[in-house]
PDB file of C-alpha atoms (C1' of nucleotides) in Angstrom:
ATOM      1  CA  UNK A   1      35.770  -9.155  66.823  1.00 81.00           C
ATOM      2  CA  UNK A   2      33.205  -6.742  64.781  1.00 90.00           C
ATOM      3  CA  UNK A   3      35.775  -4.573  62.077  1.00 95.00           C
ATOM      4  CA  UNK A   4      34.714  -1.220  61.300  1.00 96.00           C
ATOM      5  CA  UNK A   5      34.683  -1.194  57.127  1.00 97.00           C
ATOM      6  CA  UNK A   6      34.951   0.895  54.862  1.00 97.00           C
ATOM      7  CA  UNK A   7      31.678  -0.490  53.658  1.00 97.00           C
ATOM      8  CA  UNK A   8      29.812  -0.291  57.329  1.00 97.00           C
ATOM      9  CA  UNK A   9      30.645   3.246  57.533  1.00 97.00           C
ATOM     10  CA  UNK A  10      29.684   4.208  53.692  1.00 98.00           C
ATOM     11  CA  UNK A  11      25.834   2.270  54.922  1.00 98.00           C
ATOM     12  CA  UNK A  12      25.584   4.357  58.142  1.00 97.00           C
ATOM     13  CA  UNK A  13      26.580   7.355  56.794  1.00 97.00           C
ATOM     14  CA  UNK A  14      24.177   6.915  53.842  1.00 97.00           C
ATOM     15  CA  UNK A  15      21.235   6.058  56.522  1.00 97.00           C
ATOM     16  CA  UNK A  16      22.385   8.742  59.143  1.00 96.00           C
ATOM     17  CA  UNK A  17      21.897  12.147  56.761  1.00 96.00           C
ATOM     18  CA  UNK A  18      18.739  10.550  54.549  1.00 94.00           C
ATOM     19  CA  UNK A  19      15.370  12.508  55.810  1.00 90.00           C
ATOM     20  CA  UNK A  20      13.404   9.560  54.934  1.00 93.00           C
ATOM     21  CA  UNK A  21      13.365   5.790  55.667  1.00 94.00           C
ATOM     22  CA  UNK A  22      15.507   4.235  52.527  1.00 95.00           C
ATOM     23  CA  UNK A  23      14.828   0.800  50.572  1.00 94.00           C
ATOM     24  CA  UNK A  24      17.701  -1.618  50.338  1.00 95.00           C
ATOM     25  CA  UNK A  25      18.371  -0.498  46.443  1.00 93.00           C
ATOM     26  CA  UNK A  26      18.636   3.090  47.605  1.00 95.00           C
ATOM     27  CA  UNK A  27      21.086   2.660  50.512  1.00 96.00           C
ATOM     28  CA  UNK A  28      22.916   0.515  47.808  1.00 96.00           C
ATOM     29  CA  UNK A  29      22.980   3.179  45.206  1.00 96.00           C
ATOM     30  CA  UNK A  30      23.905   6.310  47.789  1.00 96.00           C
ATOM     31  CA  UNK A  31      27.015   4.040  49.675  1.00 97.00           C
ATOM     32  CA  UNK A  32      28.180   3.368  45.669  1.00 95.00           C
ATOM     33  CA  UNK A  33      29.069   6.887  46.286  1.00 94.00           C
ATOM     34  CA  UNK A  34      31.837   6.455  48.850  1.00 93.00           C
ATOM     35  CA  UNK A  35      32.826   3.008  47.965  1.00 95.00           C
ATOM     36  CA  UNK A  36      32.680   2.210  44.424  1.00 92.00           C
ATOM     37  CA  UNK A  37      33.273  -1.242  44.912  1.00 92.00           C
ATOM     38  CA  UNK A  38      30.776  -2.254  47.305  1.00 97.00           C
ATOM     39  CA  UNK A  39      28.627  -5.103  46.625  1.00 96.00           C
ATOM     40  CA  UNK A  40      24.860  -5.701  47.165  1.00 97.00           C
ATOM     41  CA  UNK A  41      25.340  -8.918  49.350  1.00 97.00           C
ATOM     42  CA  UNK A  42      27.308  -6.477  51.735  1.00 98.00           C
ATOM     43  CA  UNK A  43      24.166  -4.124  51.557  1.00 97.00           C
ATOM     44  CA  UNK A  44      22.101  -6.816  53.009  1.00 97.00           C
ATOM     45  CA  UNK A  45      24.644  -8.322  55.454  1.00 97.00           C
ATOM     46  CA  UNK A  46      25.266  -4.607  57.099  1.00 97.00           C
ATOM     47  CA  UNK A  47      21.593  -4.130  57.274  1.00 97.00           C
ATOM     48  CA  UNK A  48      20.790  -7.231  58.986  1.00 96.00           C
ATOM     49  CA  UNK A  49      23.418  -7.172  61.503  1.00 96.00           C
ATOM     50  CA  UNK A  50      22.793  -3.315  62.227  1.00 96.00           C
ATOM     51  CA  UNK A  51      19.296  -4.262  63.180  1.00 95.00           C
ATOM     52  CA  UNK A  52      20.510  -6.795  65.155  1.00 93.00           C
ATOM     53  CA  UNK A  53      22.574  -4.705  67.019  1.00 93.00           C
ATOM     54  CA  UNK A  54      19.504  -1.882  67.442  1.00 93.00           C
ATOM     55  CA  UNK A  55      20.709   0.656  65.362  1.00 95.00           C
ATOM     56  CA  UNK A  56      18.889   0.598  62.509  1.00 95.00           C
ATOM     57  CA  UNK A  57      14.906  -0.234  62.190  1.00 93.00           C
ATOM     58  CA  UNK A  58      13.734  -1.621  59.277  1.00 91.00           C
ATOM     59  CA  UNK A  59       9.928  -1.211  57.907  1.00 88.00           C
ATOM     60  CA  UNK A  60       7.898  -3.528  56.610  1.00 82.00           C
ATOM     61  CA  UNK A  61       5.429  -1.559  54.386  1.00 77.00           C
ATOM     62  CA  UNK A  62       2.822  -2.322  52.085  1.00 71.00           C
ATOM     63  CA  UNK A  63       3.420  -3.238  48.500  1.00 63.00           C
ATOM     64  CA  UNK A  64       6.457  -5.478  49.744  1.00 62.00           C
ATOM     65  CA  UNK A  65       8.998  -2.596  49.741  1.00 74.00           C
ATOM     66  CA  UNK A  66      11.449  -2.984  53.217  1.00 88.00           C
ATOM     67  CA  UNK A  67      12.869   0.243  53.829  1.00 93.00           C
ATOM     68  CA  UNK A  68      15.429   1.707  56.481  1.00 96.00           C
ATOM     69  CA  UNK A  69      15.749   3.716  59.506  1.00 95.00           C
ATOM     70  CA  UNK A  70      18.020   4.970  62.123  1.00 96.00           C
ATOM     71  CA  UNK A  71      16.671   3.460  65.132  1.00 94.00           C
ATOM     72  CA  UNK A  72      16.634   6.603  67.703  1.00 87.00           C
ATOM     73  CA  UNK A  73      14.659   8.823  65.925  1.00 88.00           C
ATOM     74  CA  UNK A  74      11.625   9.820  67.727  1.00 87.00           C
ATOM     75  CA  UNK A  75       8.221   8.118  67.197  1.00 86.00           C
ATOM     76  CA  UNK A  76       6.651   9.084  63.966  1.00 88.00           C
ATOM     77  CA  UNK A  77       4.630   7.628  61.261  1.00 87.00           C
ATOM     78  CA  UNK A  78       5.461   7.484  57.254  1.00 88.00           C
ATOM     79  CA  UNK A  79       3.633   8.911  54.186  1.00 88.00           C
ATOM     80  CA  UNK A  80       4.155   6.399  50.990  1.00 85.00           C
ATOM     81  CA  UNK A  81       3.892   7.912  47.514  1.00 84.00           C
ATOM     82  CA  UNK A  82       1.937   5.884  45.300  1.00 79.00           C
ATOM     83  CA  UNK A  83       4.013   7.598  42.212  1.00 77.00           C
ATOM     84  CA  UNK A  84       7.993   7.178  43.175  1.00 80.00           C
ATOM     85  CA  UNK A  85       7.679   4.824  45.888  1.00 79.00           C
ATOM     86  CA  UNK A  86       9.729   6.754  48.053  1.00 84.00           C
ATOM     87  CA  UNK A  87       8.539   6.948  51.624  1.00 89.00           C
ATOM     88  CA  UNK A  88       8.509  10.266  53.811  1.00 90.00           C
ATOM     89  CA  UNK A  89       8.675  10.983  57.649  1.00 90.00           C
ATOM     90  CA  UNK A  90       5.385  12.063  59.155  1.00 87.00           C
ATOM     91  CA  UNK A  91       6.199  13.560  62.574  1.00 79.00           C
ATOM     92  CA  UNK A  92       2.946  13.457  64.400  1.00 70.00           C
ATOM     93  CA  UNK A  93       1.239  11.075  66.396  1.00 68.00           C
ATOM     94  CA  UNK A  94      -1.777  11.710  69.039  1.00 65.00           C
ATOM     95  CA  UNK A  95      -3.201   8.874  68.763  1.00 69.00           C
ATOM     96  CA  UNK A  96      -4.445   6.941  71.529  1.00 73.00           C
ATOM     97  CA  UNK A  97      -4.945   3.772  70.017  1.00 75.00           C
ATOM     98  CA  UNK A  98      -5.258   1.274  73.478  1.00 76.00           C
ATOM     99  CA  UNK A  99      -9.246   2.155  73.637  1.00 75.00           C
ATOM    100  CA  UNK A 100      -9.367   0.919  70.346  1.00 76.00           C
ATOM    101  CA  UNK A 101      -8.096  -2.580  70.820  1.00 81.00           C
ATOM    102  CA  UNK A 102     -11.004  -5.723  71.375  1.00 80.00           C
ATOM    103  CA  UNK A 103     -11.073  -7.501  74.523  1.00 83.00           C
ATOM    104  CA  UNK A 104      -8.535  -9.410  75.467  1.00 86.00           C
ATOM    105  CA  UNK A 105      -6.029  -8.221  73.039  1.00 89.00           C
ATOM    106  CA  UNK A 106      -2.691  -6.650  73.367  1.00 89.00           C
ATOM    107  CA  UNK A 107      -1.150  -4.057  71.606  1.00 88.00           C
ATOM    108  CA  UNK A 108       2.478  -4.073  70.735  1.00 85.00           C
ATOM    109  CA  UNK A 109       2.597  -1.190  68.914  1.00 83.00           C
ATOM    110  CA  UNK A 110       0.759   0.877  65.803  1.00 85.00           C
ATOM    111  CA  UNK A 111       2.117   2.080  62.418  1.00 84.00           C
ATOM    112  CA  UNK A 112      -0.104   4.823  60.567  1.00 83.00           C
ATOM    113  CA  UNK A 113       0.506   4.684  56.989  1.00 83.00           C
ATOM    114  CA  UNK A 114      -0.941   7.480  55.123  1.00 85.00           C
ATOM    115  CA  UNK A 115      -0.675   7.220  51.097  1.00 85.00           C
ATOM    116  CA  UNK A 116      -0.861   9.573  48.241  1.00 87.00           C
ATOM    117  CA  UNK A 117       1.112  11.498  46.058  1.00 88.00           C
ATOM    118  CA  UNK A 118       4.882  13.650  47.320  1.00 88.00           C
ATOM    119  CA  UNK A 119       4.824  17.221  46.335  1.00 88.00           C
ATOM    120  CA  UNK A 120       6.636  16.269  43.303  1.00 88.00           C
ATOM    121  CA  UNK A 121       4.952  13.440  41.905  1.00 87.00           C
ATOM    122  CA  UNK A 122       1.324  15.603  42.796  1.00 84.00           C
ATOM    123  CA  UNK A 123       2.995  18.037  40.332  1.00 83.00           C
ATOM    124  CA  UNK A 124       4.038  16.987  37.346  1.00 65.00           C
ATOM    125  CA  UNK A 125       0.796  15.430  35.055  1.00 59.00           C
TER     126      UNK A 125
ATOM    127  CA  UNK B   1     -18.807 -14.446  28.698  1.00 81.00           C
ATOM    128  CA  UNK B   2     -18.010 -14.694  32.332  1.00 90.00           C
ATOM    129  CA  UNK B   3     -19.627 -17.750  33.631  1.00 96.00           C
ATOM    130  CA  UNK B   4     -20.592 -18.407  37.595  1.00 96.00           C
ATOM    131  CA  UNK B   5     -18.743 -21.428  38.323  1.00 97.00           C
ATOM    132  CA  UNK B   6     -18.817 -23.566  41.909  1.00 97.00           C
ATOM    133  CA  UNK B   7     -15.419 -22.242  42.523  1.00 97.00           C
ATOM    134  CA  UNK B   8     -16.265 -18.722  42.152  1.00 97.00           C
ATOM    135  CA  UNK B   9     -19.081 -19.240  44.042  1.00 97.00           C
ATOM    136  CA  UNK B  10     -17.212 -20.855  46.900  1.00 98.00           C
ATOM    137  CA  UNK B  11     -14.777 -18.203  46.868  1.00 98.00           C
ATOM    138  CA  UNK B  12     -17.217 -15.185  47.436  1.00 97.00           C
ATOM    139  CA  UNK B  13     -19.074 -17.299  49.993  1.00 97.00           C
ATOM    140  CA  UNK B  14     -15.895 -17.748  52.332  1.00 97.00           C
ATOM    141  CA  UNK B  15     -15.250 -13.911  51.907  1.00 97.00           C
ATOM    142  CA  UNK B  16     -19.090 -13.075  52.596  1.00 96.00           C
ATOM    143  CA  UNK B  17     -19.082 -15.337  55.790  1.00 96.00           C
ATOM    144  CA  UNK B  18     -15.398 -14.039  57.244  1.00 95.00           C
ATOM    145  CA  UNK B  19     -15.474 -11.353  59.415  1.00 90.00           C
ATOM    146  CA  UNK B  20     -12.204 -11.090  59.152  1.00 93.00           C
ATOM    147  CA  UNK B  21      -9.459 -10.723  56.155  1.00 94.00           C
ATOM    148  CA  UNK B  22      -8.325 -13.886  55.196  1.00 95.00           C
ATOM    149  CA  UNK B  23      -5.093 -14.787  53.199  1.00 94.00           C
ATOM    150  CA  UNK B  24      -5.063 -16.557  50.268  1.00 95.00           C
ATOM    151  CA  UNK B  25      -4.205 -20.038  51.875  1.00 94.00           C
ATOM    152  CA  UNK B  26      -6.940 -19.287  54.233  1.00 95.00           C
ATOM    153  CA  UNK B  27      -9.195 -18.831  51.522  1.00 97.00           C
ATOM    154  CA  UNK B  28      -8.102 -22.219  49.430  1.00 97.00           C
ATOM    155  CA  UNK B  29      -8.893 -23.949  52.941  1.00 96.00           C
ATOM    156  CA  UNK B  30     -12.144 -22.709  53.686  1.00 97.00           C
ATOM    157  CA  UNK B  31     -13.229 -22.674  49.495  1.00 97.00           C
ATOM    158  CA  UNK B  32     -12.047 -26.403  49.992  1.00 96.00           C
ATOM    159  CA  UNK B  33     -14.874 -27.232  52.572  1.00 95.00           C
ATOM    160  CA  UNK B  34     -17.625 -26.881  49.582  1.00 93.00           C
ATOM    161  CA  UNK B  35     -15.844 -27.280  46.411  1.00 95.00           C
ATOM    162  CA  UNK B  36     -13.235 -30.455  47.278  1.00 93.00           C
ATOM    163  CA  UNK B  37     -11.114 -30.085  44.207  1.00 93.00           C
ATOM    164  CA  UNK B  38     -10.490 -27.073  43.824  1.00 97.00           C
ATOM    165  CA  UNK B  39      -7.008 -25.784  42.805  1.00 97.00           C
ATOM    166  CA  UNK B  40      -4.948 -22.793  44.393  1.00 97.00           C
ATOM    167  CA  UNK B  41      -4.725 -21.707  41.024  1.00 97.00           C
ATOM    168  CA  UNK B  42      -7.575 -21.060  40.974  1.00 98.00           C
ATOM    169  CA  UNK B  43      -8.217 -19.299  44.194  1.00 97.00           C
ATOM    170  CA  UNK B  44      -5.279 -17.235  42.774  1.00 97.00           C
ATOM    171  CA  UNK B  45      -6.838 -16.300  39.314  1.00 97.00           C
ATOM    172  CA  UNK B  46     -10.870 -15.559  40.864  1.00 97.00           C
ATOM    173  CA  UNK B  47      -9.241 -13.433  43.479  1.00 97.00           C
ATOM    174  CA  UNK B  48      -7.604 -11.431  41.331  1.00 96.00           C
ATOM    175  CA  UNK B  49     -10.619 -10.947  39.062  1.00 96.00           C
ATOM    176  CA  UNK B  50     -12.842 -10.076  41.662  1.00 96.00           C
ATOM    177  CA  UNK B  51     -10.505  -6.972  43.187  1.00 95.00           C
ATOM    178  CA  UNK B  52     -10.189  -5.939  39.140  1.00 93.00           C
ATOM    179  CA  UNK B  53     -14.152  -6.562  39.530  1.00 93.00           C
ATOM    180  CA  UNK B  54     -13.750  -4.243  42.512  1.00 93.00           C
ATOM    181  CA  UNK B  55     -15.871  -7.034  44.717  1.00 95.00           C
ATOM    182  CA  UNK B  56     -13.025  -7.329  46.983  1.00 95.00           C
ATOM    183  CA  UNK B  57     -10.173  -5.659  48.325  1.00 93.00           C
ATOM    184  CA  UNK B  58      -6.474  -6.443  48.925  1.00 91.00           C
ATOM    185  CA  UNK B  59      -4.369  -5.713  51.695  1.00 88.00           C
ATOM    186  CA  UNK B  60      -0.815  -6.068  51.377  1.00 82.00           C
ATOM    187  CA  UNK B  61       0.408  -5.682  54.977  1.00 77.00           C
ATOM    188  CA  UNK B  62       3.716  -6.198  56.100  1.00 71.00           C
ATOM    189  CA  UNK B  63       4.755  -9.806  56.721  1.00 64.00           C
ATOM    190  CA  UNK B  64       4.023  -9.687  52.947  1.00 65.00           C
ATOM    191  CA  UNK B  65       1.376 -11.708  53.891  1.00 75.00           C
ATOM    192  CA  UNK B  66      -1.522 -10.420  51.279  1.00 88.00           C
ATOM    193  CA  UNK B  67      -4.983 -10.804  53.258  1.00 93.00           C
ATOM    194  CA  UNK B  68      -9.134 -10.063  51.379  1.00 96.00           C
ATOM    195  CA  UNK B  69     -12.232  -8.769  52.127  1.00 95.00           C
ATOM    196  CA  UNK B  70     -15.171  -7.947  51.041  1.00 96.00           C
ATOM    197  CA  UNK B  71     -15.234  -4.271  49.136  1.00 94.00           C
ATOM    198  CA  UNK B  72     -18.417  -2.861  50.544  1.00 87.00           C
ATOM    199  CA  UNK B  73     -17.358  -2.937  54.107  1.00 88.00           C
ATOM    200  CA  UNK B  74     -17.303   0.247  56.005  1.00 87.00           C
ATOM    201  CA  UNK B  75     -14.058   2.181  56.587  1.00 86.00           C
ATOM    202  CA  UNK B  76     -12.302   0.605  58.834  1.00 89.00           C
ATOM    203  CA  UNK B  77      -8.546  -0.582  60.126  1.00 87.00           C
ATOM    204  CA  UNK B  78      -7.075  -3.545  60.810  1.00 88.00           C
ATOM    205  CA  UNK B  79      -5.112  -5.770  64.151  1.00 88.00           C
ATOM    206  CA  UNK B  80      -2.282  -7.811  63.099  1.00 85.00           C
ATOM    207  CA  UNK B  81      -1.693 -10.915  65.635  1.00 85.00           C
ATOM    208  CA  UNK B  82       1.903 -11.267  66.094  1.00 79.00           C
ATOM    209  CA  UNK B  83       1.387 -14.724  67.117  1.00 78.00           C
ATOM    210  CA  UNK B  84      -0.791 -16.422  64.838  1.00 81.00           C
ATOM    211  CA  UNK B  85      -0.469 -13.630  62.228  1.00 79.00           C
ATOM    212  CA  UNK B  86      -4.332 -13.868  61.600  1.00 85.00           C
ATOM    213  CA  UNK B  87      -5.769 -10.012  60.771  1.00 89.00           C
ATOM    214  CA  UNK B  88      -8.781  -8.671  62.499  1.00 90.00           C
ATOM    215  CA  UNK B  89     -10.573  -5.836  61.639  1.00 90.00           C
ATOM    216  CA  UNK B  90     -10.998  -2.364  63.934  1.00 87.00           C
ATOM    217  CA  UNK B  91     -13.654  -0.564  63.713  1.00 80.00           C
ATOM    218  CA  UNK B  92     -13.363   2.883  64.901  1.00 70.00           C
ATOM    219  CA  UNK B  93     -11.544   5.477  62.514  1.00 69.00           C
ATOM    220  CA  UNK B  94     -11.833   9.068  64.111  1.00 65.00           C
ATOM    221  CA  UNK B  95      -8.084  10.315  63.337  1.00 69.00           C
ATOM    222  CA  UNK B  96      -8.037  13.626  60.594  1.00 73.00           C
ATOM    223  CA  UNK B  97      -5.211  12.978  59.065  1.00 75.00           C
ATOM    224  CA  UNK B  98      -5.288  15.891  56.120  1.00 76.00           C
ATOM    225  CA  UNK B  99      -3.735  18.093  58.788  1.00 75.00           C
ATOM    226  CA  UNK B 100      -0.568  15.674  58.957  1.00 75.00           C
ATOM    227  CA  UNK B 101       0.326  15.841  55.653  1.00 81.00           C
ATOM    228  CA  UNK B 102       3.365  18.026  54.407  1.00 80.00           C
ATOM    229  CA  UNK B 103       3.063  21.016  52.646  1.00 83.00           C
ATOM    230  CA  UNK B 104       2.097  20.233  48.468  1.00 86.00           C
ATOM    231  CA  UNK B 105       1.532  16.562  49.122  1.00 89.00           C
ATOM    232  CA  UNK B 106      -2.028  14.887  48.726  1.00 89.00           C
ATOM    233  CA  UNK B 107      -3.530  12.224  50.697  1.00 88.00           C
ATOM    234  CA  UNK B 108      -5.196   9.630  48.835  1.00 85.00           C
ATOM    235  CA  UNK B 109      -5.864   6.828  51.662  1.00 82.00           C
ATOM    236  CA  UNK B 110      -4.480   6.145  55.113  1.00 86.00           C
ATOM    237  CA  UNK B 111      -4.059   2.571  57.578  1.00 84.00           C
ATOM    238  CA  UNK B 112      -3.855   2.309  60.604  1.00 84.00           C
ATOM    239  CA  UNK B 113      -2.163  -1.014  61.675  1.00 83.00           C
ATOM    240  CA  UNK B 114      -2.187  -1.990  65.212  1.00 85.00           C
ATOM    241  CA  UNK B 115      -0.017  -4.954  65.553  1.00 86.00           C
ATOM    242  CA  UNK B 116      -0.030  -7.569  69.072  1.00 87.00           C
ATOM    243  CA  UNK B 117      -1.533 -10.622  70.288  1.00 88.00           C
ATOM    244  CA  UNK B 118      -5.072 -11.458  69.596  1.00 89.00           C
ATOM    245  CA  UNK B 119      -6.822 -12.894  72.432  1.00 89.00           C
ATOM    246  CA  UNK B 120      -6.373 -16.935  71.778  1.00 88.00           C
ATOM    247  CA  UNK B 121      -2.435 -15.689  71.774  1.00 88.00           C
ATOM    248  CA  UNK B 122      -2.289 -13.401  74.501  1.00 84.00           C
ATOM    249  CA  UNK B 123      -3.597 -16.291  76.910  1.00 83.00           C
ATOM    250  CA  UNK B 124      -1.368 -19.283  75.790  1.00 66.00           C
ATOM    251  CA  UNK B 125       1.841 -19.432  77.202  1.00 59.00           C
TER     252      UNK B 125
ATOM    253  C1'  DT C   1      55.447  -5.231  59.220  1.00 55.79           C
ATOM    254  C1'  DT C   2      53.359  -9.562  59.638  1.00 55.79           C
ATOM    255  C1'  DC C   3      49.684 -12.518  60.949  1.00 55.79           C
ATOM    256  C1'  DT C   4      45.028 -13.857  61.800  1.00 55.79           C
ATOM    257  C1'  DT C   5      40.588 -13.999  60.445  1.00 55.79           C
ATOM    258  C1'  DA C   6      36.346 -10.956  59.914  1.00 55.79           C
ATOM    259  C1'  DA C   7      34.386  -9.082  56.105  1.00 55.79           C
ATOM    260  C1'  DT C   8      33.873  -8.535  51.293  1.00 55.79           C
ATOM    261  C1'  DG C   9      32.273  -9.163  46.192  1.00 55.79           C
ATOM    262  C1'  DA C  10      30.492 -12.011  42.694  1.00 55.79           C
ATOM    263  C1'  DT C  11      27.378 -15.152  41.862  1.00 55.79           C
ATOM    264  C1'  DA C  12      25.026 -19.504  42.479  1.00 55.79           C
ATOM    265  C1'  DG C  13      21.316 -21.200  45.018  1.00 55.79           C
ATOM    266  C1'  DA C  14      17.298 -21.320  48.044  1.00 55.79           C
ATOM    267  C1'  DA C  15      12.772 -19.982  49.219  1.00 55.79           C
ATOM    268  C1'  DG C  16       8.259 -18.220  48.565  1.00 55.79           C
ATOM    269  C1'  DA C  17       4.691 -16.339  45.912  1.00 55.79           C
ATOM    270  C1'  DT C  18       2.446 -15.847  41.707  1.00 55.79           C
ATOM    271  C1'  DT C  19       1.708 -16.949  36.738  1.00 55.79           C
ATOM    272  C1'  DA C  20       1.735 -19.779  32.405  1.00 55.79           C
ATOM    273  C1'  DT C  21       0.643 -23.999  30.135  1.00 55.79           C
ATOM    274  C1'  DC C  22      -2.492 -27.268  28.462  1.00 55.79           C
ATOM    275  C1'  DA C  23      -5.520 -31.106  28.359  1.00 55.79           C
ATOM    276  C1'  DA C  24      -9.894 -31.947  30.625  1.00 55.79           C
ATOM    277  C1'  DT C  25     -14.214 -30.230  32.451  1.00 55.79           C
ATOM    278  C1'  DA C  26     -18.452 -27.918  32.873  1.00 55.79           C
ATOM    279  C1'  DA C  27     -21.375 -23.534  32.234  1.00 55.79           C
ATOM    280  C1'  DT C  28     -24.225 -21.294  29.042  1.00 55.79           C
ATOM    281  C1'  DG C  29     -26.564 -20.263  24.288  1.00 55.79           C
ATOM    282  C1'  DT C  30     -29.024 -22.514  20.862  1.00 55.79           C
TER     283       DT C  30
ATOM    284  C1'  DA D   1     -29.258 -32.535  24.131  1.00 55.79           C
ATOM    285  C1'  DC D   2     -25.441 -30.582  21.754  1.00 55.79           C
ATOM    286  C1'  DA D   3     -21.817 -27.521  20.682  1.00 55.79           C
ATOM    287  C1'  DT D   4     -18.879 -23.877  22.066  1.00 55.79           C
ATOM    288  C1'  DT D   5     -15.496 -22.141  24.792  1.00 55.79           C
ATOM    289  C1'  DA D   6     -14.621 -20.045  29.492  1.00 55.79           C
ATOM    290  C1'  DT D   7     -12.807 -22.051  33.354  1.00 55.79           C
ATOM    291  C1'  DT D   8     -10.553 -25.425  35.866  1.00 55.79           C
ATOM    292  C1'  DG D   9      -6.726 -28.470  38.174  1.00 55.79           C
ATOM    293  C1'  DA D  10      -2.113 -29.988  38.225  1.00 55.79           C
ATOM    294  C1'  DT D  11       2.184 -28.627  37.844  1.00 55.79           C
ATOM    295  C1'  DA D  12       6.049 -26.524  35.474  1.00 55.79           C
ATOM    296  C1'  DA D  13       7.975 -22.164  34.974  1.00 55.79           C
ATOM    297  C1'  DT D  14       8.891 -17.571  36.396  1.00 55.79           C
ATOM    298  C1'  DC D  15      10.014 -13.922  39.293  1.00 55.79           C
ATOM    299  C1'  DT D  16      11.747 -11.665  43.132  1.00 55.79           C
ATOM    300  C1'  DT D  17      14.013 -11.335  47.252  1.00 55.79           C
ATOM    301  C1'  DC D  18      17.288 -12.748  50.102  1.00 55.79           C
ATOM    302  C1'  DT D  19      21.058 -16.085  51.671  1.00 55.79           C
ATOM    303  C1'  DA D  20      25.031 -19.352  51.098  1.00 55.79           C
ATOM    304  C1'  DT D  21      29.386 -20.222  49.181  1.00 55.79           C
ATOM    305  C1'  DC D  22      34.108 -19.384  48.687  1.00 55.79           C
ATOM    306  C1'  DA D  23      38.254 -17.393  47.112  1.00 55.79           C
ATOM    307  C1'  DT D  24      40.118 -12.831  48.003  1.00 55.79           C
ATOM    308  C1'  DT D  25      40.826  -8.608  50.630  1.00 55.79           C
ATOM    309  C1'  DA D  26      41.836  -5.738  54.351  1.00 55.79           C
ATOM    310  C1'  DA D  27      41.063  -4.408  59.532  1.00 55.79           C
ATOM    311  C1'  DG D  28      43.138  -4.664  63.682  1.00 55.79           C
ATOM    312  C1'  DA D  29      46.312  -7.089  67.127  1.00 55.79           C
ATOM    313  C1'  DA D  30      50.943  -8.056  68.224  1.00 55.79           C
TER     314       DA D  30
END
DNA sequence: TTCTTAATGATAGAAGATTATCAATAATGT
DNA sequence: ACATTATTGATAATCTTCTATCATTAAGAA
């Protein structure tokens, strides 16, 4: 049966207090933290099977960066700097996006992705 | 200088014609139709001249599928099939999204990606 | 504590997408 | 028509991301 690691813990701990979705090289960098010995093949492994199991959601965002979520946290949308790459939590949605579908067609669900610069990236240069 | 080759010429003419984005392979197929030998090379080299040419744009959605159109089209957003991953474009945009945005942080562009089945998916099986 | 085996870490390998290479071709200036 | 050279087509090479392999480690049951 499913062992609780050292490493498994060090990954959800990592995702669990971030305030924004993290990449793969991220999570790996933060769980280095509590377990110095933790390899990058375990990153992947924990991340796959956590999704599997629902408790983690990852995002597939433009410019071919995956990053990471906890998986019950409320529906919101994300705000991607263009200058660090890092990607923020946008809390609002009101939205009704079913009028805007064609004919025929059926929505799943919606992603908004805003762009631009974080409030530190907007201020230096 | 730049010279205005049959392959360049094919290329622009599947984009002009599409009314939807189409991915590169999409592209190679369709440029094939009027120009047989053609080489994805080169479909890879005139798109990327073109976007630097800013005649088309890029979309990099998630899938990491990387789909084209046309620059001059009006603002719009973009349906992701699920099923046969093909994108189509959405025309209504009436979301103001400035008021979203945390506090310091600038907005440079925003998506809105509605993902689903597209009608020819939604009916088969 | 001992045993079983799930999980790990290091790294080789696979997979997919894009780019570089280079001889051959064809678009333009003359 | 000819010469020049930008562009092409075929494919090897690169790059990046993720997965497979396998000996070793350690979590949990007894």
């Amino acid at each position: 049966m499913a062992r609780n690691t050292q490493q498994k813990r060090a990954i959800l701990e990592v995702l669990e207090t971030a305030e924004r979705p993290l990449s793969i090289e991220e999570v790996y960098a933060l769980a280095q933290k509590q377990c110095q010995s933790i390899g990058i093949a375990t990153v992947y492994r924990n991340l796959k099977t956590l999704i599997e199991d629902g408790r983690l959601k990852g995002l597939d965002l433009p410019g071919g960066s995956m990053v990471y979520e906890m998986s019950e946290k409320e529906h919101h949308h994300h705000f991607s700097c263009l200058g660090c790459k890092k990607v923020f939590d946008v809390d609002v949605c009101f939205v009704k996006f079913d009028k805007l579908i064609p004919e025929g067609f059926s929505l799943h669900q919606h992603e908004i992705l805003l762009s631009g610069l974080c409030k530190t990236c907007s201020t230096k240069d």
